[in-house]
Amino acid sequence: MDQTLSNAAADTALTGIAPDTVPTWVWLATLGAIAALFIFDFLTHVRKPHEPTFKEAALWSTFYVALALLFGWGVWHFWDREHGVEYFAGFITEKSLSVDNLFVFVIIMKSFRVPAAYQQKALLIGIVIALIMRGIFIALGAAAIERFSWVFYLFGLFLLWTAWKLVVESLKHTKSTDEDYEPNGVVKWFQRHMPTTDDYRGNALTVIENGKRMFTPMAIVILALGMTDLLFALDSIPAIYGLTDAPYIVFTANAFALLGLLQLYFLLGGLLDRLVYLGIGLSLILAFIGVKLIIHAMEANTLPFLNSGQPIEGLPHIETGFSLSVIVGILVVTTVASLLKSRSDARKLR
């Protein structure tokens, strides 16, 4: 025990980061850097409305992925290997779920007939709203986990239920960006009760007409994107808490997964329709993490009606490194299978 404490003290002295805590200055520096990246994104891509070329989208997508990987290396090097693996597993999972979100984003853009030149602003503001809401969910999740270990049971069961829904949806029909968007209750209320113009006014969110402040369809699109990602956050936050219990890793993995999503939207374009098995792959990942969460909850069990409130022993322990391998393996197999299926279907149509 003394040796362990000595090693922990040595690590803290060398890195400035204790094994299970992150200093306030690191949090502030990280939040500042992420905010600066979003501001940079706005100034370089959104301030002048335009539709990005494939080359532009590819270059910036590569930049943000490289940045995320560099940050992961920093976590590995300056913190420790375990948290580095947790970050990479969380980042890959969140990025994959974000790609799934793009299907709905494309459908929303088509439904509201957003001009291509103005889509970047709607997407970026929607992504910023998403990150803020996820930050709130992360804080609430961390507080709940700290006080109630049985929360992992709820997270695990929720992920299993979500995985089942994804499988059912994938078997019923292939996910397509030609589907119709059905606004939720909040968006419908906004459309009915708030004064809104009939057409877009550039990329403005509001305009003044006859002395009255009016919202434009752009404001409704941003609201729709934000509310949609709020629902997606209900899946992604429990999923990453199944890979790490460090709020700092949870937040940064989410932030870097959302950074570059704007460029990825334009980069993938028609490729989204070819990822026919992505839903099945994500359902397998969510189911795997759900099982891992339930096992973790059983290992720290405190529920009085289960094993007399005592931890359950003899359960298989799933290492984060193994989880990372499973996640990457599932994504590789489903992506390759999707592209082969799309190529086969295209040949049949010739």
Coordinates of C-alpha atoms in Angstrom, one line a residue:
M1 CA 0.0 0.0 0.0
D2 CA 2.8 2.4 0.9
Q3 CA 4.5 1.6 -2.4
T4 CA 1.3 2.3 -4.3
L5 CA 0.9 5.7 -2.6
S6 CA 4.5 6.5 -3.4
N7 CA 4.0 5.7 -7.0
A8 CA 0.8 7.8 -7.1
A9 CA 2.6 10.7 -5.5
A10 CA 5.5 10.3 -8.0
D11 CA 3.0 10.3 -11.0
T12 CA 1.3 13.4 -9.6
A13 CA 4.6 15.2 -9.2
L14 CA 5.7 14.4 -12.7
T15 CA 2.5 15.0 -14.6
G16 CA 0.5 17.3 -12.4
I17 CA -2.4 14.9 -12.6
A18 CA -3.4 12.6 -9.8
P19 CA -4.4 9.1 -10.8
D20 CA -8.2 9.7 -10.4
T21 CA -8.5 13.5 -10.5
V22 CA -8.0 16.3 -13.0
P23 CA -6.8 19.7 -11.7
T24 CA -9.0 22.7 -12.2
W25 CA -6.5 24.4 -14.4
V26 CA -6.5 21.4 -16.8
W27 CA -10.3 21.6 -17.1
L28 CA -10.2 25.4 -17.7
A29 CA -7.4 25.0 -20.3
T30 CA -9.3 22.2 -22.1
L31 CA -12.6 24.1 -22.1
G32 CA -10.8 27.2 -23.4
A33 CA -9.1 25.3 -26.2
I34 CA -12.3 23.6 -27.3
A35 CA -14.2 26.9 -27.2
A36 CA -11.3 28.4 -29.3
L37 CA -11.6 25.6 -31.9
F38 CA -15.3 26.2 -32.3
I39 CA -14.8 29.9 -32.7
F40 CA -12.1 29.2 -35.2
D41 CA -14.5 26.9 -37.0
F42 CA -17.1 29.7 -37.2
L43 CA -14.6 32.3 -38.4
T44 CA -13.1 30.1 -41.1
H45 CA -16.1 28.1 -42.4
V46 CA -19.4 29.8 -41.3
R47 CA -18.7 33.5 -41.4
K48 CA -18.6 33.5 -45.2
P49 CA -21.6 31.3 -46.4
H50 CA -20.5 28.7 -48.9
E51 CA -20.8 25.0 -49.7
P52 CA -17.5 23.2 -48.9
T53 CA -15.8 21.4 -51.7
F54 CA -14.9 17.7 -51.2
K55 CA -11.2 18.7 -50.9
E56 CA -11.9 21.3 -48.2
A57 CA -14.1 18.9 -46.2
A58 CA -11.5 16.1 -46.5
L59 CA -8.7 18.3 -45.3
W60 CA -10.5 19.7 -42.3
S61 CA -11.9 16.3 -41.4
T62 CA -8.4 14.9 -41.4
F63 CA -7.2 17.9 -39.3
Y64 CA -9.8 17.3 -36.6
V65 CA -9.3 13.6 -36.5
A66 CA -5.5 14.1 -36.2
L67 CA -6.1 16.6 -33.4
A68 CA -8.3 14.1 -31.5
L69 CA -5.6 11.4 -31.9
L70 CA -2.9 13.9 -30.7
F71 CA -5.0 14.7 -27.7
G72 CA -5.4 11.0 -27.0
W73 CA -1.6 10.6 -27.2
G74 CA -1.3 13.4 -24.6
V75 CA -3.7 11.7 -22.3
W76 CA -1.7 8.4 -22.7
H77 CA 1.6 10.1 -22.2
F78 CA 0.9 12.7 -19.5
W79 CA -1.8 10.8 -17.5
D80 CA -1.4 7.0 -18.0
R81 CA -2.0 4.2 -20.4
E82 CA -5.3 3.1 -18.9
H83 CA -6.9 6.5 -19.3
G84 CA -5.4 6.8 -22.8
V85 CA -7.1 3.6 -23.9
E86 CA -10.3 4.7 -22.3
Y87 CA -10.2 8.0 -24.2
F88 CA -9.6 6.2 -27.6
A89 CA -12.4 3.7 -26.9
G90 CA -14.7 6.5 -25.9
F91 CA -13.7 8.7 -28.9
I92 CA -14.2 5.9 -31.5
T93 CA -17.6 5.0 -30.0
E94 CA -18.8 8.6 -29.8
K95 CA -17.6 9.4 -33.4
S96 CA -19.4 6.3 -34.7
L97 CA -22.6 7.4 -33.0
S98 CA -22.1 10.9 -34.4
V99 CA -21.9 9.5 -37.9
D100 CA -25.2 7.8 -37.2
N101 CA -26.6 11.2 -36.2
L102 CA -25.6 12.5 -39.6
F103 CA -28.4 10.5 -41.3
V104 CA -31.0 12.5 -39.3
F105 CA -29.1 15.8 -39.9
V106 CA -29.3 15.2 -43.7
I107 CA -33.0 14.4 -43.5
I108 CA -33.6 17.6 -41.5
M109 CA -31.7 19.7 -44.0
K110 CA -33.7 18.2 -46.9
S111 CA -37.1 18.5 -45.1
F112 CA -36.5 22.2 -44.4
R113 CA -34.9 22.8 -47.8
V114 CA -31.9 24.6 -46.3
P115 CA -29.7 26.1 -49.0
A116 CA -26.4 24.3 -49.2
A117 CA -24.5 27.6 -48.5
Y118 CA -26.2 28.1 -45.2
Q119 CA -26.1 24.6 -43.9
Q120 CA -22.7 25.1 -42.2
K121 CA -24.0 27.7 -39.8
A122 CA -27.1 25.6 -38.8
L123 CA -24.9 22.6 -38.2
L124 CA -22.2 24.4 -36.2
I125 CA -24.7 26.1 -33.9
G126 CA -26.5 22.8 -33.5
I127 CA -23.3 21.0 -32.6
V128 CA -22.4 23.7 -30.0
I129 CA -25.8 23.3 -28.4
A130 CA -25.3 19.6 -28.4
L131 CA -21.9 19.9 -26.7
I132 CA -23.4 22.1 -24.0
M133 CA -26.3 19.7 -23.4
R134 CA -23.9 16.7 -23.3
G135 CA -21.8 18.6 -20.7
I136 CA -24.9 18.9 -18.5
F137 CA -25.7 15.2 -18.9
I138 CA -22.1 14.3 -18.2
A139 CA -22.1 16.3 -14.9
L140 CA -25.4 14.8 -13.9
G141 CA -24.2 11.3 -14.8
A142 CA -21.0 11.7 -12.8
A143 CA -23.0 13.0 -9.7
A144 CA -25.4 10.1 -9.9
I145 CA -22.6 7.5 -10.3
E146 CA -20.7 8.9 -7.3
R147 CA -23.8 8.6 -5.1
F148 CA -25.6 5.5 -6.5
S149 CA -23.6 2.6 -7.9
W150 CA -26.9 1.0 -9.0
V151 CA -27.1 3.7 -11.7
F152 CA -24.9 1.4 -13.8
Y153 CA -27.8 -1.1 -13.9
L154 CA -30.1 1.5 -15.4
F155 CA -27.4 2.6 -17.9
G156 CA -26.8 -1.0 -18.9
L157 CA -30.5 -1.9 -19.4
F158 CA -31.1 1.3 -21.3
L159 CA -28.3 0.5 -23.7
L160 CA -29.6 -3.0 -24.2
W161 CA -33.0 -1.6 -25.0
T162 CA -31.5 0.9 -27.4
A163 CA -29.5 -1.8 -29.1
W164 CA -32.6 -3.9 -29.5
K165 CA -34.5 -0.9 -31.1
L166 CA -31.6 -0.3 -33.5
V167 CA -31.6 -4.0 -34.6
V168 CA -35.4 -3.9 -35.2
E169 CA -35.2 -0.7 -37.2
S170 CA -32.3 -2.0 -39.2
L171 CA -34.1 -5.3 -40.0
K172 CA -37.4 -3.5 -41.0
H173 CA -35.8 -1.2 -43.5
T174 CA -32.4 0.1 -44.6
K175 CA -31.7 3.5 -43.1
S176 CA -31.9 6.1 -45.9
T177 CA -31.5 9.9 -46.1
D178 CA -34.6 9.9 -48.3
E179 CA -36.9 9.4 -45.2
D180 CA -39.2 12.1 -44.0
Y181 CA -38.4 14.1 -40.8
E182 CA -41.1 14.2 -38.2
P183 CA -40.6 17.2 -35.9
N184 CA -40.9 16.6 -32.1
G185 CA -43.2 18.4 -29.8
V186 CA -40.8 21.3 -29.0
V187 CA -40.2 22.0 -32.7
K188 CA -43.9 21.8 -33.5
W189 CA -44.8 24.2 -30.6
F190 CA -42.2 26.7 -31.9
Q191 CA -43.6 26.5 -35.4
R192 CA -47.1 27.1 -34.2
H193 CA -46.6 29.8 -31.7
M194 CA -43.5 31.8 -32.7
P195 CA -43.7 34.4 -35.5
T196 CA -41.7 33.0 -38.4
T197 CA -41.0 34.2 -41.9
D198 CA -41.9 32.0 -44.9
D199 CA -38.5 32.0 -46.4
Y200 CA -34.8 32.1 -45.5
R201 CA -33.2 35.6 -45.1
G202 CA -29.6 34.6 -45.8
N203 CA -28.3 32.7 -42.8
A204 CA -29.9 35.1 -40.3
L205 CA -31.8 33.6 -37.4
T206 CA -34.1 36.6 -36.9
V207 CA -35.2 39.6 -38.9
I208 CA -37.4 42.7 -38.2
E209 CA -40.5 43.1 -40.4
N210 CA -42.9 45.9 -39.9
G211 CA -41.3 46.7 -36.6
K212 CA -41.7 43.1 -35.3
R213 CA -39.0 40.6 -34.5
M214 CA -39.5 37.5 -36.6
F215 CA -37.7 34.1 -36.6
T216 CA -36.5 32.6 -39.9
P217 CA -36.7 28.9 -40.9
M218 CA -33.0 28.8 -40.0
A219 CA -33.8 29.2 -36.3
I220 CA -36.3 26.2 -36.6
V221 CA -33.6 24.1 -38.3
I222 CA -31.1 24.8 -35.5
L223 CA -33.7 24.0 -32.9
A224 CA -34.5 20.7 -34.7
L225 CA -30.8 19.8 -34.8
G226 CA -30.3 20.6 -31.2
M227 CA -33.4 18.6 -30.0
T228 CA -32.4 15.7 -32.2
D229 CA -28.9 15.6 -30.6
L230 CA -30.5 15.8 -27.2
L231 CA -32.1 12.4 -27.9
F232 CA -28.9 11.0 -29.2
A233 CA -27.1 12.1 -26.1
L234 CA -29.3 9.8 -24.1
D235 CA -27.6 6.9 -25.8
S236 CA -24.0 8.2 -26.1
I237 CA -23.5 9.4 -22.5
P238 CA -24.4 6.0 -20.9
A239 CA -22.3 4.3 -23.6
I240 CA -19.1 6.1 -22.8
Y241 CA -19.7 5.7 -19.0
G242 CA -19.5 2.0 -19.8
L243 CA -15.9 2.6 -20.9
T244 CA -14.6 5.1 -18.4
D245 CA -15.8 6.6 -15.1
A246 CA -13.6 9.7 -15.5
P247 CA -15.8 12.8 -16.4
Y248 CA -12.8 14.5 -18.0
I249 CA -12.4 11.6 -20.5
V250 CA -16.2 11.4 -21.1
F251 CA -16.3 15.1 -21.9
T252 CA -13.2 15.3 -24.1
A253 CA -14.1 12.2 -26.0
N254 CA -17.5 13.8 -26.8
A255 CA -16.1 17.2 -27.6
F256 CA -13.5 15.8 -30.1
A257 CA -16.2 13.5 -31.6
L258 CA -18.4 16.6 -32.3
L259 CA -15.4 18.7 -33.5
G260 CA -15.1 18.1 -37.2
L261 CA -18.6 16.7 -37.5
L262 CA -19.5 19.8 -39.6
Q263 CA -16.8 18.9 -42.2
L264 CA -17.7 15.2 -41.9
Y265 CA -21.3 16.0 -42.9
F266 CA -20.1 17.4 -46.2
L267 CA -17.4 14.8 -46.7
L268 CA -19.6 11.7 -46.4
G269 CA -22.4 13.1 -48.5
G270 CA -23.9 10.3 -50.5
L271 CA -21.7 7.7 -48.7
L272 CA -24.2 7.7 -45.8
D273 CA -26.7 5.7 -47.8
R274 CA -24.1 3.1 -48.5
L275 CA -23.5 2.4 -44.8
V276 CA -26.4 0.0 -44.7
Y277 CA -25.1 -2.1 -41.8
L278 CA -24.0 0.8 -39.6
G279 CA -27.2 0.5 -37.4
I280 CA -26.5 -3.2 -36.8
G281 CA -22.9 -2.5 -35.9
L282 CA -23.8 0.3 -33.5
S283 CA -26.4 -2.0 -31.9
L284 CA -23.8 -4.6 -31.2
I285 CA -21.5 -2.0 -29.7
L286 CA -24.2 -0.6 -27.5
A287 CA -25.3 -4.1 -26.4
F288 CA -21.7 -5.1 -25.6
I289 CA -21.2 -1.9 -23.5
G290 CA -24.6 -2.5 -21.9
V291 CA -23.5 -6.0 -20.7
K292 CA -20.2 -4.6 -19.5
L293 CA -22.1 -1.9 -17.4
I294 CA -24.4 -4.5 -15.8
I295 CA -21.4 -6.7 -15.0
H296 CA -19.7 -3.7 -13.4
A297 CA -22.8 -2.9 -11.4
M298 CA -23.0 -6.5 -10.2
E299 CA -19.3 -6.3 -9.1
A300 CA -20.2 -3.3 -6.9
N301 CA -23.7 -4.4 -6.1
T302 CA -25.5 -2.7 -3.2
L303 CA -29.1 -3.6 -4.0
P304 CA -30.5 -5.3 -1.0
F305 CA -32.7 -7.7 -3.0
L306 CA -29.7 -9.0 -5.1
N307 CA -27.2 -11.2 -3.3
S308 CA -28.2 -9.7 0.0
G309 CA -26.8 -6.3 -1.0
Q310 CA -23.3 -7.8 -1.4
P311 CA -21.0 -7.5 -4.5
I312 CA -21.3 -10.6 -6.8
E313 CA -17.9 -12.3 -7.2
G314 CA -16.6 -14.6 -10.0
L315 CA -17.8 -12.4 -12.9
P316 CA -15.7 -11.9 -16.0
H317 CA -13.8 -8.7 -15.9
I318 CA -13.8 -6.9 -19.3
E319 CA -10.7 -4.7 -19.7
T320 CA -10.9 -1.4 -21.6
G321 CA -8.3 -2.6 -24.0
F322 CA -10.4 -5.6 -25.0
S323 CA -13.4 -3.2 -25.3
L324 CA -11.5 -1.0 -27.7
S325 CA -10.6 -4.1 -29.8
V326 CA -14.2 -5.2 -29.9
I327 CA -15.5 -1.7 -30.9
V328 CA -12.9 -1.3 -33.7
G329 CA -13.5 -4.9 -34.9
I330 CA -17.3 -4.4 -35.2
L331 CA -16.9 -1.1 -37.0
V332 CA -14.4 -2.5 -39.5
V333 CA -16.6 -5.5 -40.3
T334 CA -19.8 -3.6 -40.6
T335 CA -18.3 -0.9 -42.7
V336 CA -16.6 -3.4 -45.1
A337 CA -19.8 -5.4 -45.3
S338 CA -21.9 -2.3 -46.0
L339 CA -19.6 -1.2 -48.9
L340 CA -19.6 -4.7 -50.4
K341 CA -23.4 -4.9 -50.2
S342 CA -23.8 -1.4 -51.8
R343 CA -21.4 -2.4 -54.6
S344 CA -23.3 -5.7 -55.2
D345 CA -26.6 -3.8 -55.3
A346 CA -25.2 -1.3 -57.7
R347 CA -24.0 -4.0 -60.1
K348 CA -27.4 -5.6 -60.1
L349 CA -29.0 -2.3 -61.2
R350 CA -26.7 -2.1 -64.2

